[in-house]
XYZ file of C-alpha atoms in Angstrom:
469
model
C 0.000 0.000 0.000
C 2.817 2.460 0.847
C 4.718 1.506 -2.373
C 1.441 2.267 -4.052
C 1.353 5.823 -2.638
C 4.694 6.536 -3.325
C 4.995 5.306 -6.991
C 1.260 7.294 -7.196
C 2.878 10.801 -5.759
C 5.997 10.502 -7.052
C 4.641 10.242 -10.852
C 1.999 13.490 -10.103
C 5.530 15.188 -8.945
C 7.292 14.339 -12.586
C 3.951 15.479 -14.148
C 4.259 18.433 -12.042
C 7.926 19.175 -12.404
C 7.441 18.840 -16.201
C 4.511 21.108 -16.621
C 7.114 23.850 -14.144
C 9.515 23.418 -16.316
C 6.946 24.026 -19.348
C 5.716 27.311 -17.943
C 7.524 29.669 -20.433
C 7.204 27.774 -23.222
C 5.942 29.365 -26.142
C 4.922 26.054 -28.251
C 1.848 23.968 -27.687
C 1.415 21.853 -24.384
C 3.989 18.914 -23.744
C 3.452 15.432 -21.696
C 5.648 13.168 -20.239
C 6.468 10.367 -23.178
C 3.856 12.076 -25.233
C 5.549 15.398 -26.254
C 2.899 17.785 -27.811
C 1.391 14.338 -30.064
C -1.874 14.951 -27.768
C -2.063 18.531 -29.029
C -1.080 17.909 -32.847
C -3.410 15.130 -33.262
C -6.373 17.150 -31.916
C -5.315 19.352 -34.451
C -4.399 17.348 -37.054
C -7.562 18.928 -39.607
C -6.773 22.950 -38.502
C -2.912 21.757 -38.687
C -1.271 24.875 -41.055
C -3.547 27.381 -38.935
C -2.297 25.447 -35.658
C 0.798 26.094 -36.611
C 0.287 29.776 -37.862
C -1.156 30.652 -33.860
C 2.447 29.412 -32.704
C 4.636 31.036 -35.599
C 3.264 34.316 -35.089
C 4.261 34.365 -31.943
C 7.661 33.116 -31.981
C 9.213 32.117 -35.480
C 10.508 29.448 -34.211
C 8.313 26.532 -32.619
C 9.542 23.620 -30.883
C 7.409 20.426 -30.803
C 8.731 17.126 -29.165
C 7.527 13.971 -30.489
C 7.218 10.777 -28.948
C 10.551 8.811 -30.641
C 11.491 12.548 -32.781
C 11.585 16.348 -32.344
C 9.995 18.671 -34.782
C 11.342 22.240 -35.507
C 8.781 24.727 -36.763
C 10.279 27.561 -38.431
C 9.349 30.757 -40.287
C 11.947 33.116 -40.233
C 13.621 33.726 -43.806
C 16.676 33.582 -42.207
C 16.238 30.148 -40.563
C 14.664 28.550 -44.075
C 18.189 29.735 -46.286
C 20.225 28.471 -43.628
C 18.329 25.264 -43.817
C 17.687 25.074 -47.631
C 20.985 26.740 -49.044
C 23.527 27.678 -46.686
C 23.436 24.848 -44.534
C 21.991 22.506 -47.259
C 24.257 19.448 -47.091
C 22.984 19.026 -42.893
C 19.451 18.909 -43.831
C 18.192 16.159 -46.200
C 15.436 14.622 -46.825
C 16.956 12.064 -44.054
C 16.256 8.197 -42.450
C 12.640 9.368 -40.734
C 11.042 10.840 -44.182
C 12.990 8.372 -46.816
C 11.093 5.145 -44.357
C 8.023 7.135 -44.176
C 7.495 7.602 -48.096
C 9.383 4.638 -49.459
C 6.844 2.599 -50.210
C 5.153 5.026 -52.533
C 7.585 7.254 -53.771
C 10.500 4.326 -53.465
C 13.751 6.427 -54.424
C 13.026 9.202 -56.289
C 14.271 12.646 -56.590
C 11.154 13.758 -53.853
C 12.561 11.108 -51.840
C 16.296 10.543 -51.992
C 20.204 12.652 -50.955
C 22.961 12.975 -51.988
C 24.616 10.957 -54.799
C 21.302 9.289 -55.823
C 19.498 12.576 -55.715
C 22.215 14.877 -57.395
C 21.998 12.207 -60.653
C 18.384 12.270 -60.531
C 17.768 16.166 -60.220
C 20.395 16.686 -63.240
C 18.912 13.753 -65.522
C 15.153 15.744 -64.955
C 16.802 18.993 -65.014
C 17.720 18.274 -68.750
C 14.954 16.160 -69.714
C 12.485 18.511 -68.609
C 14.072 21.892 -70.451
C 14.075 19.467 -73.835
C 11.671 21.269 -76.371
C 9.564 18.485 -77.189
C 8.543 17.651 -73.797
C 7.567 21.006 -73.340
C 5.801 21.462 -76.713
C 4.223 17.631 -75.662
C 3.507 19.046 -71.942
C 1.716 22.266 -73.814
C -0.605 20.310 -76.039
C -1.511 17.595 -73.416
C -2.881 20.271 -70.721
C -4.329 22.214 -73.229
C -6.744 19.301 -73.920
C -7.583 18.644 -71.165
C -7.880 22.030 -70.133
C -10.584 21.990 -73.039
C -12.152 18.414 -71.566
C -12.886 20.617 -68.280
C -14.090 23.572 -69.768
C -16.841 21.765 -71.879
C -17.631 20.006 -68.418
C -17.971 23.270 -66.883
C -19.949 24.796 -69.304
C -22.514 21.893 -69.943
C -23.249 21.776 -65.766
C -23.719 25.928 -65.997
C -26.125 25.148 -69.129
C -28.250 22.888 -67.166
C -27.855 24.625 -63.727
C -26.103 21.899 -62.021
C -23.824 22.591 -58.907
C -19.739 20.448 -59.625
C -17.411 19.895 -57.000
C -14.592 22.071 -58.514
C -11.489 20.512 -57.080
C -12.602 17.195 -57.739
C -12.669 18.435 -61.310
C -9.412 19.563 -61.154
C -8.150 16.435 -59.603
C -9.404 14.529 -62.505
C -8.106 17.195 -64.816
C -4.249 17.390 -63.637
C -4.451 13.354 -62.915
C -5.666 12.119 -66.428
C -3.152 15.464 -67.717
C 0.326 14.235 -65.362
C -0.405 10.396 -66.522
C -0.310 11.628 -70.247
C 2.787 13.403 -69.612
C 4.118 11.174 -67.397
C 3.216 7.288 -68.764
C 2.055 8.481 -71.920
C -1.653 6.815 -71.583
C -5.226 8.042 -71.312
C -6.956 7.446 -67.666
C -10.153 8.975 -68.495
C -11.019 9.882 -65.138
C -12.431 13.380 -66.893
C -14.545 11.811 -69.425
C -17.824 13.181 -69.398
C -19.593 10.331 -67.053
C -16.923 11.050 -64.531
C -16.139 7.354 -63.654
C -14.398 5.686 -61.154
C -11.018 4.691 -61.455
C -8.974 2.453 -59.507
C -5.438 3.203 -59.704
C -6.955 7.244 -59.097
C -8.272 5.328 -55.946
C -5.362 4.071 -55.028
C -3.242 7.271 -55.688
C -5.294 9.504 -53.321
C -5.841 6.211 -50.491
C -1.721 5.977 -50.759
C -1.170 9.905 -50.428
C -3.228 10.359 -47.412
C -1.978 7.467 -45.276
C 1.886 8.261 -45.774
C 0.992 11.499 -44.687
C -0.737 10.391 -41.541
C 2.221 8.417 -40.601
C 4.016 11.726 -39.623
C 1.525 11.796 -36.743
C 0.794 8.401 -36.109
C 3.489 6.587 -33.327
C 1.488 3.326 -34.221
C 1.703 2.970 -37.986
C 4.813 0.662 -37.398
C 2.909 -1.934 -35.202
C -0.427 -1.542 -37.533
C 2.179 -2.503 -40.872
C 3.495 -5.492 -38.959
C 0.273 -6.891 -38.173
C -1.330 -5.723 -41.435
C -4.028 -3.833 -40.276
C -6.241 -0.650 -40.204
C -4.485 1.961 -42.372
C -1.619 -0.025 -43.117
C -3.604 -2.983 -44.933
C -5.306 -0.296 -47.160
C -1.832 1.417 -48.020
C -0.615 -2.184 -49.066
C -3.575 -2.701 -51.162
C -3.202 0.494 -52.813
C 0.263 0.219 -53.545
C -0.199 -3.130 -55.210
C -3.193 -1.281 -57.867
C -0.420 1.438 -58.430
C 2.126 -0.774 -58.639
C 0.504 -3.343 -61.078
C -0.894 -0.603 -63.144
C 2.723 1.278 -63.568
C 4.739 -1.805 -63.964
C 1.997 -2.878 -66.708
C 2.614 0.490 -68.643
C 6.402 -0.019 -68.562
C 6.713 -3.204 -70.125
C 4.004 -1.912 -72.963
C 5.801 0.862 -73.412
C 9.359 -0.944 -73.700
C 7.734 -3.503 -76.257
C 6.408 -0.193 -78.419
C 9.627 1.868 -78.117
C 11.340 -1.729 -79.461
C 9.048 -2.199 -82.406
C 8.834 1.661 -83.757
C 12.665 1.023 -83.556
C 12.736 -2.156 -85.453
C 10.534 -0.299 -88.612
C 12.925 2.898 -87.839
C 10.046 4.989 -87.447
C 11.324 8.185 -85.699
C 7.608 9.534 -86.537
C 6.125 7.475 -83.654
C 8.146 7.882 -80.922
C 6.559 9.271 -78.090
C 7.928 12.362 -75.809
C 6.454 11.739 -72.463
C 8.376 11.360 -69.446
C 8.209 7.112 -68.977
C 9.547 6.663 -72.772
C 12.348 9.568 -72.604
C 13.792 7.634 -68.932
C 13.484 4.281 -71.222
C 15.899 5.263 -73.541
C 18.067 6.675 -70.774
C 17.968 3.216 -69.488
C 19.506 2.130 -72.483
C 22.940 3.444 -71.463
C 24.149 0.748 -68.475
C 26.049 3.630 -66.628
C 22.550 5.596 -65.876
C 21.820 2.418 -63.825
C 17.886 2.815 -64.740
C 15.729 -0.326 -64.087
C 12.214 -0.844 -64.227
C 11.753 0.063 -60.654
C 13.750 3.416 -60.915
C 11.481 3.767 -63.801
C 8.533 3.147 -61.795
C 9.724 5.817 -58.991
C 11.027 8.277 -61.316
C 7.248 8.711 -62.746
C 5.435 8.562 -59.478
C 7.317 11.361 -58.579
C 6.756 12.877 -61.159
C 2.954 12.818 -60.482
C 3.125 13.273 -57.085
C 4.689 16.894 -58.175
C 2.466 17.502 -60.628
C -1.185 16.449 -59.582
C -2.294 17.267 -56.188
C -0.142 20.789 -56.068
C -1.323 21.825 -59.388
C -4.964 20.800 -58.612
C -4.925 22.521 -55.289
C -3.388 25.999 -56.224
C -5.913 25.728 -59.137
C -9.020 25.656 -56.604
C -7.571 28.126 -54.351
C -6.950 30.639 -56.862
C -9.923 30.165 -58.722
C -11.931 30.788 -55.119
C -10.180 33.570 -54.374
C -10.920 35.121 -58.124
C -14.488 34.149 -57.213
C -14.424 35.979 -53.115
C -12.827 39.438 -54.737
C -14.516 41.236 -57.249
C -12.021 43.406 -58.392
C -9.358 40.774 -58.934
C -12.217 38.918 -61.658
C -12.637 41.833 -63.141
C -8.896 42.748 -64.046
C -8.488 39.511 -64.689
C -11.195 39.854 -67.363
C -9.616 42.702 -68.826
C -6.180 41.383 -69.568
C -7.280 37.920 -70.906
C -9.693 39.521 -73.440
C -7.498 42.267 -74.491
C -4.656 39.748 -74.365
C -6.811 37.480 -76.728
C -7.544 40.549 -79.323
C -4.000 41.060 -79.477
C -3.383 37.718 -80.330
C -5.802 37.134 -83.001
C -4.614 40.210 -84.674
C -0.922 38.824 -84.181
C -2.538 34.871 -85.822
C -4.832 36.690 -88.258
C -7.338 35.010 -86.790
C -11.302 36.554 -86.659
C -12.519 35.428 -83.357
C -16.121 33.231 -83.240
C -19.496 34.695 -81.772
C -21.175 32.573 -79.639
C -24.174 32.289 -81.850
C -27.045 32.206 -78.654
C -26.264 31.901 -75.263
C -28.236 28.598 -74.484
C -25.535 27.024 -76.881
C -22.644 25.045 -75.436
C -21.666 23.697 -78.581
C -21.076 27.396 -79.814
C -19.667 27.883 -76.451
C -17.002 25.171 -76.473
C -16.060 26.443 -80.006
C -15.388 29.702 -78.590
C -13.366 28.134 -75.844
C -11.483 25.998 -77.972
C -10.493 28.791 -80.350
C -8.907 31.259 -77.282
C -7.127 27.845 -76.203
C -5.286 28.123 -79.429
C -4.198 31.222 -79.379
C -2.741 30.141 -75.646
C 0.935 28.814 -76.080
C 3.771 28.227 -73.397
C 5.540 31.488 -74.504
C 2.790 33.672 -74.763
C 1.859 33.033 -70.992
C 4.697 34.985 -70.353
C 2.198 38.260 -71.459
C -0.500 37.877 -68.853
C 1.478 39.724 -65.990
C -1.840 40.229 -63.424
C -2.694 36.222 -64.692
C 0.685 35.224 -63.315
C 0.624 37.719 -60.001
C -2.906 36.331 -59.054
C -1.237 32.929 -59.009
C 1.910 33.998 -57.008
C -0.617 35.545 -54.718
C -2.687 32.206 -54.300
C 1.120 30.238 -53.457
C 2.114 33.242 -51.120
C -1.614 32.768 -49.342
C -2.124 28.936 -50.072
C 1.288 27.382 -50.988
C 1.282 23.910 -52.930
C 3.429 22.584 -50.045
C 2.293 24.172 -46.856
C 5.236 22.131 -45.085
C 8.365 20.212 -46.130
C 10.198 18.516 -43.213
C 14.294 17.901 -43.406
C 16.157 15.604 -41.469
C 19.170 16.687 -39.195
C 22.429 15.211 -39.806
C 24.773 17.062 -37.135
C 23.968 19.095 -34.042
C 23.969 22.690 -35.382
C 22.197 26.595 -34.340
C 19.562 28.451 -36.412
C 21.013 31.951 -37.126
C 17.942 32.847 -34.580
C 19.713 30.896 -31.921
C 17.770 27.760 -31.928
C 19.898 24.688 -31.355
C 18.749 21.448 -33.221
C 19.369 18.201 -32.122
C 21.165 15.343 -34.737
C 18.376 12.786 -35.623
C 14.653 15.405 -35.068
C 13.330 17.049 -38.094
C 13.259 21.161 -39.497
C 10.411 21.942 -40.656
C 9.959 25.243 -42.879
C 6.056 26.376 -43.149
C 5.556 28.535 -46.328
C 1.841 28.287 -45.432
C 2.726 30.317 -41.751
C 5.458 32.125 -43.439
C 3.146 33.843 -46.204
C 0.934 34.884 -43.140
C 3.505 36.425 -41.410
C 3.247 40.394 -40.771
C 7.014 40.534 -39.859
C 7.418 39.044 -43.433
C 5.076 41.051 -45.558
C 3.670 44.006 -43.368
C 0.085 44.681 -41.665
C -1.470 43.238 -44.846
C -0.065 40.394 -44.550
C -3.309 38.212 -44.621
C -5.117 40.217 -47.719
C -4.991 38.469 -51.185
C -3.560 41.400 -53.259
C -1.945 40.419 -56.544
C -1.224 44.107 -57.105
C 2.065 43.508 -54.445
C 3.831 41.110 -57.287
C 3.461 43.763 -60.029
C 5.157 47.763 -60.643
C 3.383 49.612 -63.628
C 1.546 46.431 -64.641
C 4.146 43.828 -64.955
C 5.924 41.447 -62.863
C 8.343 43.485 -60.475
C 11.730 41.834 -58.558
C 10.742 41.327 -55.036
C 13.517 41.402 -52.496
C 15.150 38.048 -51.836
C 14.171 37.127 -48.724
C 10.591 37.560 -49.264
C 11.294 35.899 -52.592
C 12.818 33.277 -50.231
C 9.644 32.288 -48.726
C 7.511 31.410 -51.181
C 5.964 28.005 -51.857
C 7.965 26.576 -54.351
C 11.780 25.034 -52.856
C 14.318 26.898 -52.403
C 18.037 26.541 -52.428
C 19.804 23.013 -54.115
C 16.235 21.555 -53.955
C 14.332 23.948 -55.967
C 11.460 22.892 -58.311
C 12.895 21.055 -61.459
């Protein structure tokens, strides 16, 4: 009975000790063994503004972990130091590579140093080639097209669309194109089901979730809950991928046997085939298979996602739609004089048809250069990534023991974490309007203006060695 007592009183004093100890602590509420996991996962759905109520008020937050630490940060100064100055002591490291492994296997997203320097110049080269990029242009145009007749049949009829699951479809069935060089059809007009999609999004969200989850280890060893469902899906990606690389090696072999140049194909899958060719790139089928799931893992979600938050935020301001307006259709006069072209009426305004014509016809006029012309197009988007980045966080792994330029010291073995989502909230980044959506900040006299670097330095797309390919 004493020992009872004692062992009871003695564990309220630890508890009590800790919480002392805790008392000036500016980051959320810590346990014994715990850490702050209580506190993230009650937070898990409000996570980026969880994070933002921390980060405003220190720009640094520290968040232990049961078997890990996590280091918030937001300062511009702390994210070069991690990304660029420092770059070679923060990679990618043990904790994320086992995380993601079993969907993105090795690939550039998910690989340092030797393997990843290879892979980032092999995409860095493939990717700037002309005829992927004239391939890229005509691919998302079409399906840019498949959308918009969507769109405009369900405004015709007066029906109410989910518009990100739209755009899902869209830059899915769009990615695979590029990417494995094969239709999906998950944006044909009926909408279907389809089961490596499925998979793809079940896969996504579960990796993710292991970040927060201590028990995903024990749940893949028995092969249960979440874990059972991530093996399933990874077998329909992985049966589906592997199926399109050995069809795709059998066509690249027969065009080649007829020496027909005229049917080769450009997309991403065929282009790392021939690469394979050489034995020194070291390129098997499974390198093959990571090399284009990263590629869509890039490409889909963040390109869907900006797409619905800038399109809701043209939608919530007025004034943005309106200039908006203005340039494309002046932008779209100026081209058709440029073409020659005499631009289509619609004929009656309960005419899709007409419509979709009309539609098709700007999309023409729309090429990967000319972009370059709509200035307030191209600020509203920045905007969007300043307010809504494609990757609201991207942890790093800690090689060494080092100290933030803010004075932080981080532990070898936790995790950095830079937050462009906090960081574009951030007054002591971007001044008192910090949390207003005004493209007008990326532009001087109605083009794009140079912003100073270390705002530059925060927005969502990687910085440093691991910038966007």
């Amino acid at each position: 009975m004493e020992i009872g007592i004692l062992i009871l009183v003695s564990v309220f004093a630890w508890i009590f000790l800790h919480r002392w100890n805790q008392r000036t602590n500016k980051g959320p509420k810590t346990w014994p063994l715990v850490g702050a996991a209580i506190e993230q996962l009650m937070n898990y759905n409000q996570m980026h503004d969880w994070l933002v109520n921390y980060l405003s008020k220190s720009r640094t937050v520290v968040v232990p972990m049961p078997f890990t630490t996590y280091t918030y940060i937001a300062d511009p100064a702390n994210v070069e130091h991690v990304l660029k100055t420092n770059f070679a002591n923060y990679p990618k490291g043990e904790v994320y590579h086992s995380y993601m492994e079993v969907l993105l296997g090795d690939g550039i997203f998910n690989s340092d140093g030797e393997n990843w320097r290879k892979q980032r110049k092999t995409s860095s080269f493939e990717f700037a080639s002309k005829n992927l990029r004239d391939f890229s242009t005509v691919v998302f145009r079409e399906y840019s097209l498949k959308l918009s007749s969507i769109l405009s049949q369900a405004a015709f009829d007066h029906q109410h669309l989910d518009i990100q699951e739209l755009l899902m479809r869209m830059t899915l069935d769009s990615i695979c194109k590029v990417g494995f060089g094969v239709e999906i059809g998950t944006l044909s007009p009926n909408l279907p089901d389809n089961r490596f999609a499925k998979a793809f999004d079940a896969a996504n969200i579960i990796v993710t979730l292991r970040f927060i989850d201590p028990l995903w280890k024990v749940k893949k060893f028995l092969g249960v809950g979440s874990e059972a469902v991530l093996d399933q899906s990874i077998k329909i990606i992985d049966d589906f991928t592997y199926s399109v690389i050995h069809r795709r090696k059998k066509e690249i072999e027969q065009t080649q046997d007829v020496h027909n140049n005229s049917k080769m194909k450009h997309d991403i899958l065929s282009r790392f085939i021939e690469l394979g060719k050489d034995p020194e790139n070291n390129i098997n089928d499974k390198s093959l298979r990571d090399v284009v799931m990263n590629f869509v893992i890039a490409g889909r979600d963040t390109t869907a996602t900006t797409l619905s938050w800038a399109i809701y935020m043209i939608m919530t301001h007025d004034h943005v739609a309106e200039k908006l307006y203005t340039e494309l259709k002046s932008f779209e006069e100026d081209r058709a004089q440029e073409e020659n072209v005499c631009l289509k009426a619609c004929e009656t305004q309960d005419d899709p048809e007409s419509f979709d014509q009309r539609t098709k016809q700007f999309a023409e006029l729309m090429s990967y250069d000319t972009l370059g012309k709509l200035y307030y197009l191209h600020a509203v988007i920045t905007e969007t990534l300043r307010l809504y980045p494609a990757v609201p966080q991207d942890p790093k792994g800690i090689l060494n023991d080092d100290i933030l330029p803010d004075g932080t010291k981080v532990k070898a073995g936790g995790m950095v974490t830079y937050v462009p989502y906090s960081m574009g909230r951030m007054e002591y980044n971007w001044g008192p309007d910090a949390n207003q959506f005004k493209p007008e900040r990326w532009l001087k006299d109605g083009r794009s203006k140079n912003m100073p670097r270390q705002r530059l330095s925060i927005l969502a797309n990687e910085n440093g060695a691991r910038h966007f390919v």
